[in-house]
Short mmCIF file of N, CA and C and ligand atoms in Angstrom, two decimals:
data_model
loop_
_atom_site.label_atom_id
_atom_site.label_comp_id
_atom_site.label_asym_id
_atom_site.label_seq_id
_atom_site.Cartn_x
_atom_site.Cartn_y
_atom_site.Cartn_z
N MET A 1 98.10 81.89 132.94
CA MET A 1 98.55 81.44 131.62
C MET A 1 97.45 81.75 130.60
N ASP A 2 97.80 82.50 129.55
CA ASP A 2 96.81 82.93 128.57
C ASP A 2 96.96 82.14 127.27
N SER A 3 95.86 81.75 126.67
CA SER A 3 95.81 81.19 125.31
C SER A 3 96.68 79.96 125.08
N PRO A 4 96.65 78.94 125.96
CA PRO A 4 97.51 77.77 125.74
C PRO A 4 97.22 77.06 124.42
N PHE A 5 95.96 77.15 123.95
CA PHE A 5 95.57 76.49 122.69
C PHE A 5 96.25 77.10 121.47
N ALA A 6 96.86 78.28 121.65
CA ALA A 6 97.39 79.00 120.49
C ALA A 6 98.84 78.66 120.20
N PHE A 7 99.47 77.87 121.06
CA PHE A 7 100.91 77.69 120.92
C PHE A 7 101.30 76.23 120.83
N GLY A 8 102.45 76.00 120.21
CA GLY A 8 102.91 74.64 119.96
C GLY A 8 103.55 73.98 121.16
N SER A 9 103.92 74.77 122.19
CA SER A 9 104.52 74.20 123.38
C SER A 9 103.54 74.39 124.56
N THR A 10 103.94 73.88 125.73
CA THR A 10 103.07 73.98 126.90
C THR A 10 103.82 74.67 128.04
N TYR A 11 103.06 75.20 128.98
CA TYR A 11 103.66 75.81 130.17
C TYR A 11 104.51 74.78 130.91
N ASP A 12 103.97 73.56 131.05
CA ASP A 12 104.69 72.53 131.80
C ASP A 12 106.04 72.21 131.17
N ALA A 13 106.10 72.23 129.84
CA ALA A 13 107.38 71.95 129.18
C ALA A 13 108.33 73.13 129.34
N GLU A 14 107.82 74.34 129.20
CA GLU A 14 108.70 75.52 129.22
C GLU A 14 109.21 75.84 130.61
N VAL A 15 108.40 75.59 131.64
CA VAL A 15 108.78 75.99 133.00
C VAL A 15 109.96 75.15 133.51
N LYS A 16 110.23 74.04 132.85
CA LYS A 16 111.34 73.18 133.28
C LYS A 16 112.69 73.68 132.77
N ARG A 17 112.68 74.61 131.83
CA ARG A 17 113.95 75.07 131.27
C ARG A 17 114.75 75.86 132.32
N GLN A 18 116.07 75.68 132.28
CA GLN A 18 116.96 76.37 133.22
C GLN A 18 117.23 77.79 132.73
N ASP A 19 117.66 78.67 133.66
CA ASP A 19 117.95 80.06 133.32
C ASP A 19 118.97 80.17 132.19
N VAL A 20 119.99 79.29 132.24
CA VAL A 20 121.04 79.37 131.23
C VAL A 20 120.45 79.10 129.84
N GLU A 21 119.47 78.22 129.78
CA GLU A 21 118.85 77.92 128.48
C GLU A 21 118.03 79.12 128.00
N TRP A 22 117.33 79.77 128.95
CA TRP A 22 116.57 80.96 128.56
C TRP A 22 117.50 82.05 128.06
N SER A 23 118.68 82.18 128.72
CA SER A 23 119.64 83.20 128.28
C SER A 23 120.12 82.91 126.87
N GLN A 24 120.43 81.63 126.62
CA GLN A 24 120.90 81.27 125.27
C GLN A 24 119.81 81.51 124.23
N ARG A 25 118.59 81.16 124.59
CA ARG A 25 117.46 81.35 123.66
C ARG A 25 117.25 82.84 123.38
N ALA A 26 117.30 83.65 124.44
CA ALA A 26 117.08 85.09 124.25
C ALA A 26 118.16 85.67 123.35
N LYS A 27 119.41 85.22 123.56
CA LYS A 27 120.53 85.74 122.75
C LYS A 27 120.34 85.35 121.28
N SER A 28 120.01 84.08 121.04
CA SER A 28 119.93 83.64 119.64
C SER A 28 118.69 84.21 118.94
N ALA A 29 117.65 84.53 119.73
CA ALA A 29 116.42 85.04 119.11
C ALA A 29 116.39 86.55 119.02
N ALA A 30 117.43 87.21 119.56
CA ALA A 30 117.38 88.67 119.63
C ALA A 30 117.36 89.33 118.26
N GLY A 31 118.08 88.78 117.34
CA GLY A 31 118.09 89.40 116.02
C GLY A 31 119.21 88.84 115.18
N GLY A 32 119.07 88.93 113.86
CA GLY A 32 120.07 88.38 112.96
C GLY A 32 119.38 87.78 111.77
N PRO A 33 120.15 87.13 110.90
CA PRO A 33 119.54 86.60 109.68
C PRO A 33 118.61 85.41 109.91
N LEU A 34 118.80 84.67 111.00
CA LEU A 34 117.98 83.48 111.21
C LEU A 34 116.78 83.72 112.12
N ARG A 35 116.95 84.65 113.06
CA ARG A 35 115.86 84.87 114.03
C ARG A 35 115.76 86.34 114.39
N ALA A 36 114.55 86.76 114.69
CA ALA A 36 114.35 88.11 115.21
C ALA A 36 113.13 88.07 116.13
N THR A 37 113.19 88.87 117.18
CA THR A 37 112.06 88.94 118.11
C THR A 37 111.66 90.40 118.27
N PHE A 38 110.38 90.67 118.18
CA PHE A 38 109.86 92.03 118.27
C PHE A 38 108.93 92.14 119.47
N PHE A 39 109.11 93.21 120.24
CA PHE A 39 108.26 93.46 121.40
C PHE A 39 107.49 94.75 121.17
N ALA A 40 106.24 94.76 121.62
CA ALA A 40 105.47 96.00 121.64
C ALA A 40 105.56 96.56 123.05
N ASP A 41 106.04 97.77 123.14
CA ASP A 41 106.30 98.38 124.44
C ASP A 41 105.15 99.32 124.82
N GLY A 42 104.58 99.08 125.99
CA GLY A 42 103.56 99.99 126.50
C GLY A 42 104.04 100.62 127.79
N ASP A 43 104.77 101.72 127.67
CA ASP A 43 105.31 102.41 128.85
C ASP A 43 106.07 101.47 129.78
N GLY A 44 106.97 100.69 129.18
CA GLY A 44 107.81 99.81 129.99
C GLY A 44 107.24 98.42 130.18
N ASP A 45 105.96 98.25 129.92
CA ASP A 45 105.37 96.91 130.01
C ASP A 45 105.36 96.28 128.62
N VAL A 46 105.59 94.97 128.58
CA VAL A 46 105.50 94.28 127.29
C VAL A 46 104.02 94.07 126.96
N LEU A 47 103.62 94.71 125.85
CA LEU A 47 102.21 94.61 125.41
C LEU A 47 102.01 93.45 124.45
N GLY A 48 103.12 93.04 123.81
CA GLY A 48 102.98 91.96 122.84
C GLY A 48 104.34 91.54 122.33
N ILE A 49 104.35 90.39 121.67
CA ILE A 49 105.60 89.83 121.15
C ILE A 49 105.30 89.06 119.88
N ALA A 50 106.25 89.04 118.98
CA ALA A 50 106.18 88.18 117.79
C ALA A 50 107.60 87.90 117.33
N GLY A 51 107.79 86.74 116.74
CA GLY A 51 109.12 86.39 116.27
C GLY A 51 109.08 85.94 114.83
N GLY A 52 110.26 85.98 114.23
CA GLY A 52 110.41 85.43 112.89
C GLY A 52 111.60 84.49 112.91
N HIS A 53 111.52 83.41 112.17
CA HIS A 53 112.72 82.57 112.07
C HIS A 53 112.75 81.82 110.75
N ARG A 54 113.95 81.50 110.35
CA ARG A 54 114.17 80.62 109.20
C ARG A 54 115.23 79.61 109.62
N ASP A 55 115.20 78.44 108.99
CA ASP A 55 116.15 77.39 109.38
C ASP A 55 117.54 77.66 108.85
N THR A 56 117.63 78.17 107.61
CA THR A 56 118.95 78.47 107.04
C THR A 56 118.88 79.82 106.34
N GLU A 57 120.04 80.40 106.11
CA GLU A 57 120.07 81.72 105.46
C GLU A 57 119.57 81.66 104.03
N HIS A 58 119.45 80.46 103.47
CA HIS A 58 119.01 80.33 102.08
C HIS A 58 117.49 80.19 101.97
N ASP A 59 116.79 80.05 103.10
CA ASP A 59 115.34 79.85 103.04
C ASP A 59 114.66 81.08 102.43
N GLN A 60 113.80 80.84 101.46
CA GLN A 60 113.08 81.95 100.82
C GLN A 60 111.84 82.36 101.60
N SER A 61 111.46 81.54 102.60
CA SER A 61 110.29 81.84 103.41
C SER A 61 110.69 81.84 104.88
N VAL A 62 110.17 82.79 105.64
CA VAL A 62 110.39 82.78 107.09
C VAL A 62 109.07 82.43 107.77
N ASP A 63 109.17 81.94 108.99
CA ASP A 63 107.97 81.63 109.76
C ASP A 63 107.73 82.71 110.81
N LEU A 64 106.48 83.12 110.92
CA LEU A 64 106.04 84.03 111.99
C LEU A 64 105.66 83.15 113.18
N VAL A 65 106.28 83.39 114.34
CA VAL A 65 106.05 82.53 115.51
C VAL A 65 105.83 83.38 116.75
N SER A 66 105.36 82.71 117.81
CA SER A 66 105.28 83.34 119.15
C SER A 66 104.45 84.61 119.17
N MET A 67 103.39 84.65 118.37
CA MET A 67 102.56 85.86 118.28
C MET A 67 101.63 85.93 119.49
N TRP A 68 101.75 87.01 120.25
CA TRP A 68 100.89 87.14 121.45
C TRP A 68 100.77 88.62 121.81
N VAL A 69 99.56 89.03 122.12
CA VAL A 69 99.30 90.39 122.62
C VAL A 69 98.60 90.26 123.96
N ALA A 70 99.04 91.03 124.95
CA ALA A 70 98.43 90.97 126.29
C ALA A 70 96.95 91.28 126.18
N PRO A 71 96.12 90.53 126.94
CA PRO A 71 94.67 90.73 126.82
C PRO A 71 94.25 92.19 126.92
N ALA A 72 94.88 92.95 127.81
CA ALA A 72 94.47 94.35 127.98
C ALA A 72 94.85 95.23 126.79
N GLY A 73 95.73 94.72 125.93
CA GLY A 73 96.20 95.53 124.80
C GLY A 73 95.57 95.15 123.47
N ARG A 74 94.63 94.23 123.49
CA ARG A 74 94.11 93.72 122.22
C ARG A 74 93.12 94.69 121.56
N ARG A 75 92.98 94.50 120.26
CA ARG A 75 92.09 95.30 119.39
C ARG A 75 92.51 96.77 119.37
N ARG A 76 93.81 97.01 119.51
CA ARG A 76 94.33 98.37 119.41
C ARG A 76 95.41 98.46 118.34
N GLY A 77 95.50 97.43 117.50
CA GLY A 77 96.46 97.48 116.40
C GLY A 77 97.85 96.98 116.75
N VAL A 78 98.03 96.45 117.97
CA VAL A 78 99.35 95.97 118.37
C VAL A 78 99.75 94.74 117.55
N GLY A 79 98.82 93.79 117.42
CA GLY A 79 99.11 92.59 116.65
C GLY A 79 99.47 92.93 115.21
N ARG A 80 98.73 93.85 114.64
CA ARG A 80 98.99 94.29 113.27
C ARG A 80 100.43 94.82 113.14
N GLN A 81 100.85 95.66 114.10
CA GLN A 81 102.19 96.24 114.03
C GLN A 81 103.28 95.18 114.20
N LEU A 82 103.00 94.19 115.05
CA LEU A 82 103.98 93.12 115.24
C LEU A 82 104.14 92.29 113.97
N VAL A 83 103.01 91.96 113.34
CA VAL A 83 103.10 91.21 112.08
C VAL A 83 103.83 92.05 111.02
N GLU A 84 103.52 93.33 111.00
CA GLU A 84 104.18 94.25 110.06
C GLU A 84 105.71 94.20 110.27
N ALA A 85 106.14 94.18 111.53
CA ALA A 85 107.58 94.16 111.82
C ALA A 85 108.22 92.87 111.32
N VAL A 86 107.52 91.73 111.50
CA VAL A 86 108.09 90.46 111.06
C VAL A 86 108.14 90.41 109.53
N VAL A 87 107.09 90.91 108.87
CA VAL A 87 107.08 90.92 107.40
C VAL A 87 108.21 91.82 106.87
N ALA A 88 108.41 92.96 107.51
CA ALA A 88 109.48 93.86 107.07
C ALA A 88 110.85 93.22 107.29
N TRP A 89 111.01 92.53 108.42
CA TRP A 89 112.29 91.83 108.69
C TRP A 89 112.53 90.76 107.63
N ALA A 90 111.46 90.03 107.27
CA ALA A 90 111.60 88.99 106.24
C ALA A 90 112.09 89.60 104.93
N ALA A 91 111.48 90.71 104.54
CA ALA A 91 111.89 91.35 103.28
C ALA A 91 113.32 91.88 103.39
N ASP A 92 113.64 92.50 104.52
CA ASP A 92 114.98 93.08 104.71
C ASP A 92 116.06 92.01 104.69
N THR A 93 115.69 90.78 105.03
CA THR A 93 116.67 89.70 105.07
C THR A 93 116.48 88.75 103.89
N ASP A 94 115.91 89.31 102.80
CA ASP A 94 115.88 88.64 101.50
C ASP A 94 114.96 87.43 101.40
N SER A 95 113.91 87.40 102.21
CA SER A 95 112.89 86.36 102.01
C SER A 95 111.76 86.95 101.20
N ASP A 96 111.04 86.11 100.49
CA ASP A 96 109.93 86.64 99.72
C ASP A 96 108.57 86.17 100.23
N ALA A 97 108.56 85.39 101.33
CA ALA A 97 107.28 84.93 101.86
C ALA A 97 107.36 84.78 103.38
N VAL A 98 106.21 84.91 104.01
CA VAL A 98 106.08 84.69 105.46
C VAL A 98 104.98 83.65 105.66
N GLY A 99 105.30 82.59 106.38
CA GLY A 99 104.32 81.55 106.67
C GLY A 99 104.08 81.43 108.16
N LEU A 100 103.01 80.77 108.53
CA LEU A 100 102.72 80.57 109.95
C LEU A 100 101.75 79.41 110.10
N TRP A 101 101.67 78.90 111.33
CA TRP A 101 100.67 77.90 111.70
C TRP A 101 99.75 78.53 112.73
N VAL A 102 98.46 78.35 112.56
CA VAL A 102 97.48 78.88 113.52
C VAL A 102 96.49 77.77 113.85
N THR A 103 96.14 77.67 115.13
CA THR A 103 95.21 76.63 115.56
C THR A 103 93.84 76.86 114.91
N ARG A 104 93.33 75.80 114.29
CA ARG A 104 92.01 75.94 113.66
C ARG A 104 90.99 76.33 114.72
N GLY A 105 90.20 77.36 114.44
CA GLY A 105 89.19 77.82 115.39
C GLY A 105 89.67 78.96 116.27
N ASN A 106 90.94 79.37 116.17
CA ASN A 106 91.44 80.53 116.90
C ASN A 106 91.00 81.77 116.11
N ALA A 107 89.74 82.15 116.33
CA ALA A 107 89.11 83.17 115.47
C ALA A 107 89.84 84.51 115.46
N PRO A 108 90.27 85.05 116.63
CA PRO A 108 90.97 86.35 116.57
C PRO A 108 92.25 86.28 115.73
N ALA A 109 93.02 85.19 115.91
CA ALA A 109 94.28 85.09 115.16
C ALA A 109 94.00 84.90 113.67
N GLU A 110 93.06 84.03 113.34
CA GLU A 110 92.74 83.83 111.92
C GLU A 110 92.26 85.14 111.30
N ALA A 111 91.44 85.89 112.05
CA ALA A 111 90.93 87.17 111.51
C ALA A 111 92.07 88.16 111.31
N LEU A 112 93.00 88.18 112.27
CA LEU A 112 94.16 89.07 112.13
C LEU A 112 94.95 88.75 110.86
N TYR A 113 95.26 87.46 110.69
CA TYR A 113 96.10 87.09 109.55
C TYR A 113 95.37 87.31 108.22
N LEU A 114 94.09 86.99 108.19
CA LEU A 114 93.33 87.24 106.96
C LEU A 114 93.30 88.73 106.63
N ALA A 115 93.11 89.56 107.68
CA ALA A 115 93.05 91.02 107.46
C ALA A 115 94.37 91.54 106.91
N LEU A 116 95.47 90.83 107.21
CA LEU A 116 96.78 91.31 106.79
C LEU A 116 97.30 90.59 105.55
N GLY A 117 96.40 89.90 104.85
CA GLY A 117 96.76 89.36 103.54
C GLY A 117 97.26 87.93 103.52
N PHE A 118 97.22 87.24 104.66
CA PHE A 118 97.60 85.83 104.67
C PHE A 118 96.45 85.00 104.09
N VAL A 119 96.81 83.93 103.42
CA VAL A 119 95.80 83.00 102.91
C VAL A 119 96.16 81.59 103.35
N ALA A 120 95.12 80.76 103.55
CA ALA A 120 95.35 79.37 103.94
C ALA A 120 95.92 78.60 102.75
N THR A 121 96.94 77.79 103.03
CA THR A 121 97.56 77.03 101.94
C THR A 121 96.86 75.70 101.71
N GLY A 122 96.01 75.29 102.67
CA GLY A 122 95.37 73.97 102.58
C GLY A 122 96.10 72.91 103.39
N GLU A 123 97.31 73.25 103.87
CA GLU A 123 98.05 72.30 104.71
C GLU A 123 97.52 72.34 106.15
N ASP A 124 97.53 71.20 106.82
CA ASP A 124 97.22 71.19 108.25
C ASP A 124 98.05 70.12 108.93
N GLN A 125 98.13 70.21 110.26
CA GLN A 125 98.87 69.23 111.04
C GLN A 125 98.35 69.27 112.48
N ALA A 126 98.69 68.24 113.25
CA ALA A 126 98.28 68.22 114.66
C ALA A 126 99.05 69.31 115.42
N LEU A 127 98.37 69.98 116.36
CA LEU A 127 99.03 70.97 117.21
C LEU A 127 100.00 70.22 118.13
N PRO A 128 101.31 70.53 118.09
CA PRO A 128 102.27 69.74 118.87
C PRO A 128 101.93 69.66 120.36
N SER A 129 101.39 70.73 120.93
CA SER A 129 101.11 70.74 122.37
C SER A 129 99.80 70.03 122.73
N ASP A 130 98.97 69.76 121.74
CA ASP A 130 97.68 69.10 121.98
C ASP A 130 97.21 68.49 120.66
N PRO A 131 97.69 67.27 120.38
CA PRO A 131 97.42 66.66 119.07
C PRO A 131 95.95 66.45 118.78
N ALA A 132 95.06 66.65 119.78
CA ALA A 132 93.63 66.55 119.49
C ALA A 132 93.18 67.77 118.69
N LYS A 133 93.98 68.82 118.72
CA LYS A 133 93.66 70.03 117.95
C LYS A 133 94.49 70.04 116.68
N GLU A 134 94.06 70.88 115.77
CA GLU A 134 94.70 70.94 114.46
C GLU A 134 95.15 72.37 114.20
N GLU A 135 96.27 72.53 113.54
CA GLU A 135 96.67 73.87 113.12
C GLU A 135 96.77 73.91 111.60
N ILE A 136 96.49 75.07 111.07
CA ILE A 136 96.49 75.23 109.61
C ILE A 136 97.61 76.19 109.21
N ARG A 137 98.10 76.00 108.00
CA ARG A 137 99.20 76.82 107.48
C ARG A 137 98.62 78.00 106.71
N MET A 138 99.18 79.19 106.95
CA MET A 138 98.81 80.38 106.18
C MET A 138 100.10 81.03 105.70
N THR A 139 99.99 81.77 104.60
CA THR A 139 101.19 82.42 104.05
C THR A 139 100.82 83.72 103.36
N ARG A 140 101.80 84.60 103.25
CA ARG A 140 101.62 85.83 102.48
C ARG A 140 102.98 86.22 101.92
N SER A 141 102.96 87.10 100.94
CA SER A 141 104.20 87.62 100.38
C SER A 141 104.90 88.51 101.41
N ALA A 142 106.22 88.49 101.40
CA ALA A 142 106.98 89.44 102.22
C ALA A 142 107.32 90.68 101.41
N LEU A 143 107.06 90.62 100.12
CA LEU A 143 107.46 91.72 99.23
C LEU A 143 106.43 92.84 99.21
N THR A 144 105.22 92.54 99.66
CA THR A 144 104.18 93.56 99.76
C THR A 144 104.07 93.99 101.21
N PRO A 145 104.50 95.22 101.54
CA PRO A 145 104.41 95.63 102.94
C PRO A 145 102.97 95.69 103.40
N ILE A 146 102.78 95.56 104.71
CA ILE A 146 101.43 95.68 105.26
C ILE A 146 101.05 97.15 105.30
N ASN A 147 99.92 97.43 104.71
CA ASN A 147 99.40 98.79 104.71
C ASN A 147 98.73 99.04 106.05
N PRO A 148 99.18 100.04 106.83
CA PRO A 148 98.58 100.28 108.14
C PRO A 148 97.06 100.45 108.07
N ALA A 149 96.55 100.85 106.94
CA ALA A 149 95.11 101.07 106.84
C ALA A 149 94.37 99.85 106.30
N SER A 150 95.13 98.75 106.02
CA SER A 150 94.47 97.60 105.39
C SER A 150 93.57 96.87 106.38
C1 COA B 21 95.48 87.18 117.83
C2 COA B 21 96.04 88.41 118.56
C3 COA B 21 97.57 88.38 118.45
C4 COA B 21 95.50 89.69 117.89
O1 COA B 21 96.19 90.80 118.44
P1 COA B 21 95.50 92.27 118.48
O2 COA B 21 96.55 93.23 118.93
O3 COA B 21 94.26 92.22 119.27
O4 COA B 21 95.13 92.51 116.96
P2 COA B 21 94.89 93.93 116.24
O5 COA B 21 94.26 94.88 117.21
O6 COA B 21 96.16 94.37 115.62
O7 COA B 21 93.82 93.52 115.14
C5 COA B 21 94.04 93.77 113.76
C6 COA B 21 92.87 93.20 113.00
O8 COA B 21 92.81 91.77 113.20
C7 COA B 21 91.43 91.37 113.27
N1 COA B 21 91.13 90.92 114.65
C8 COA B 21 91.99 90.89 115.69
N2 COA B 21 91.37 90.38 116.80
C9 COA B 21 90.10 90.10 116.42
C10 COA B 21 88.98 89.54 117.10
N3 COA B 21 89.05 89.20 118.42
N4 COA B 21 87.84 89.36 116.42
C11 COA B 21 87.75 89.68 115.11
N5 COA B 21 88.78 90.24 114.40
C12 COA B 21 89.95 90.42 115.04
C13 COA B 21 90.62 92.62 112.95
O9 COA B 21 90.49 92.68 111.53
C14 COA B 21 91.54 93.71 113.45
O10 COA B 21 91.30 94.97 112.87
P3 COA B 21 90.18 95.95 113.53
O11 COA B 21 90.45 95.99 115.00
O12 COA B 21 90.44 97.26 112.84
O13 COA B 21 88.85 95.33 113.21
C15 COA B 21 95.60 88.40 120.06
O14 COA B 21 94.20 88.23 120.13
C16 COA B 21 96.27 87.33 120.91
O15 COA B 21 97.39 87.52 121.40
N6 COA B 21 95.60 86.17 121.07
C17 COA B 21 96.12 85.10 121.94
C18 COA B 21 97.40 84.47 121.37
C19 COA B 21 97.21 83.96 119.96
O16 COA B 21 96.18 83.47 119.58
N7 COA B 21 98.31 84.11 119.16
C20 COA B 21 98.32 83.70 117.77
C21 COA B 21 99.06 82.44 117.62
S1 COA B 21 99.06 81.87 115.92
#
């Protein structure tokens, strides 16, 4: 199990889900106006994943969620491309902002988001999977595409 501190849920909670629930989740998260999931493919292996979701079709902001790159694939621009895909999906589906929560002290993730134009909003909350930790809110415009060279 990699990076448990980075996510709002826990392995113990997720491993209890039944196959039928995973199937329903995969179907609803596959794509559409409310949810989209992006995979980075490395010759058939999943190198990384990121998702976007909004609660209703009227939301002007989408959330970037489930951001993860396999340890062997890091620092090769995979995370950047996944964020780029979520930002583009947000713009394509008429949102003007992308927000996210990141665990305070998760230096690689904070560096990634800062490099891609996200800024801290000043909001924070307890990490749902470990309330002793804190996560901070970051946001960026969806109307400005990510420059691959940024
Ligand atoms: C955070 C994470 C997604 C980054 O993915 P990645 O594919 O390694 O990121 P990229 O290679 O696209 O990095 C893009 C830029 O982000 C910054 N960055 C990424 N990782 C960094 C690190 N470990 N240290 C410093 N800067 C970093 C750099 O500016 C980097 O550009 P550069 O390589 O040209 O210097 C990855 O480390 C990961 O999956 N971590 C565990 C899960 C996690 O924390 N998810 C986030 C939940 S909010």
